[in-house]
């Protein structure tokens, strides 16, 4: 019986920490870039793009497709950085909670 109570308490603690982490992710930002920094994206770890900066030197009305590709690449790069930050934060939280770092969480 004691082990079940301990597990329930630990599960509640993890749930609370996960909710806190989700809130912190809204305020944590990562950056992505493409074209050696000619296009830069800032994104929250909740997946919201905060800003996109485009160096004017690559704006060419006759070649919009290249600019579109660079924006997509920069957003994808920021998204990968977001995923990495979430993974690292989750691993740290699980270690602090005494849980195995390879456990599957529902997010």
C-alpha positions as semicolon CSV with decimal commas, in nm:
position;residue;x (nm);y (nm);z (nm)
1;X;0,000;0,000;0,000
2;X;0,282;0,237;0,082
3;X;0,435;0,199;-0,265
4;X;0,105;0,285;-0,432
5;X;0,069;0,600;-0,223
6;X;0,426;0,697;-0,303
7;X;0,366;0,639;-0,675
8;X;0,043;0,844;-0,667
9;X;0,219;1,132;-0,493
10;X;0,505;1,116;-0,742
11;X;0,259;1,110;-1,035
12;X;0,083;1,420;-0,899
13;X;0,416;1,596;-0,858
14;X;0,516;1,512;-1,216
15;X;0,179;1,632;-1,346
16;X;0,219;1,963;-1,162
17;X;0,575;2,007;-1,293
18;X;0,459;1,929;-1,647
19;X;0,193;2,199;-1,623
20;X;0,453;2,445;-1,493
21;X;0,686;2,351;-1,779
22;X;0,411;2,407;-2,037
23;X;0,363;2,759;-1,899
24;X;0,739;2,827;-1,904
25;X;0,757;2,710;-2,266
26;X;0,533;3,001;-2,363
27;X;0,803;3,239;-2,237
28;X;1,112;3,046;-2,358
29;X;1,241;3,146;-2,702
30;X;1,471;2,980;-2,952
31;X;1,615;3,104;-3,280
32;X;1,644;2,952;-3,622
33;X;1,816;3,076;-3,932
34;X;1,882;3,002;-4,297
35;X;2,110;3,136;-4,566
36;X;2,395;3,205;-4,323
37;X;2,169;3,422;-4,111
38;X;2,004;3,614;-4,394
39;X;1,667;3,493;-4,264
40;X;1,620;3,463;-3,887
41;X;1,320;3,338;-3,690
42;X;1,246;3,366;-3,321
43;X;0,994;3,112;-3,187
44;X;0,859;3,030;-2,844
45;X;0,891;2,675;-2,716
46;X;0,512;2,667;-2,740
47;X;0,557;2,693;-3,118
48;X;0,452;3,056;-3,168
49;X;0,667;3,255;-3,410
50;X;0,758;3,583;-3,244
51;X;0,957;3,745;-3,524
52;X;1,103;3,693;-3,869
53;X;1,392;3,908;-3,985
54;X;1,494;3,915;-4,351
55;X;1,812;4,080;-4,470
56;X;1,709;4,324;-4,746
57;X;1,997;4,208;-4,965
58;X;1,813;3,885;-5,048
59;X;1,481;4,044;-5,143
60;X;1,447;4,007;-5,519
61;X;1,104;4,046;-5,677
62;X;1,210;3,825;-5,967
63;X;1,311;3,538;-5,730
64;X;1,045;3,515;-5,460
65;X;1,075;3,136;-5,450
66;X;1,427;3,148;-5,300
67;X;1,311;3,383;-5,025
68;X;1,014;3,157;-4,952
69;X;1,247;2,857;-4,927
70;X;1,476;3,043;-4,687
71;X;1,184;3,144;-4,464
72;X;1,060;2,784;-4,453
73;X;1,410;2,658;-4,373
74;X;1,453;2,915;-4,093
75;X;1,114;2,826;-3,940
76;X;1,200;2,456;-3,956
77;X;1,537;2,527;-3,796
78;X;1,368;2,718;-3,512
79;X;1,118;2,435;-3,469
80;X;1,401;2,182;-3,437
81;X;1,567;2,407;-3,175
82;X;1,233;2,426;-2,991
83;X;1,201;2,047;-2,990
84;X;1,555;2,013;-2,859
85;X;1,491;2,266;-2,580
86;X;1,171;2,085;-2,479
87;X;1,350;1,751;-2,476
88;X;1,632;1,887;-2,258
89;X;1,391;2,058;-2,017
90;X;1,176;1,745;-1,989
91;X;1,479;1,526;-1,925
92;X;1,600;1,762;-1,653
93;X;1,257;1,769;-1,488
94;X;1,237;1,390;-1,492
95;X;1,585;1,354;-1,342
96;X;1,493;1,598;-1,065
97;X;1,177;1,395;-0,999
98;X;1,371;1,069;-0,980
99;X;1,204;0,925;-1,290
100;X;1,375;0,743;-1,575
101;X;1,463;0,990;-1,850
102;X;1,338;0,757;-2,123
103;X;0,978;0,739;-1,990
104;X;0,714;0,849;-2,238
105;X;0,521;1,159;-2,135
106;X;0,187;1,257;-2,290
107;X;0,309;1,562;-2,487
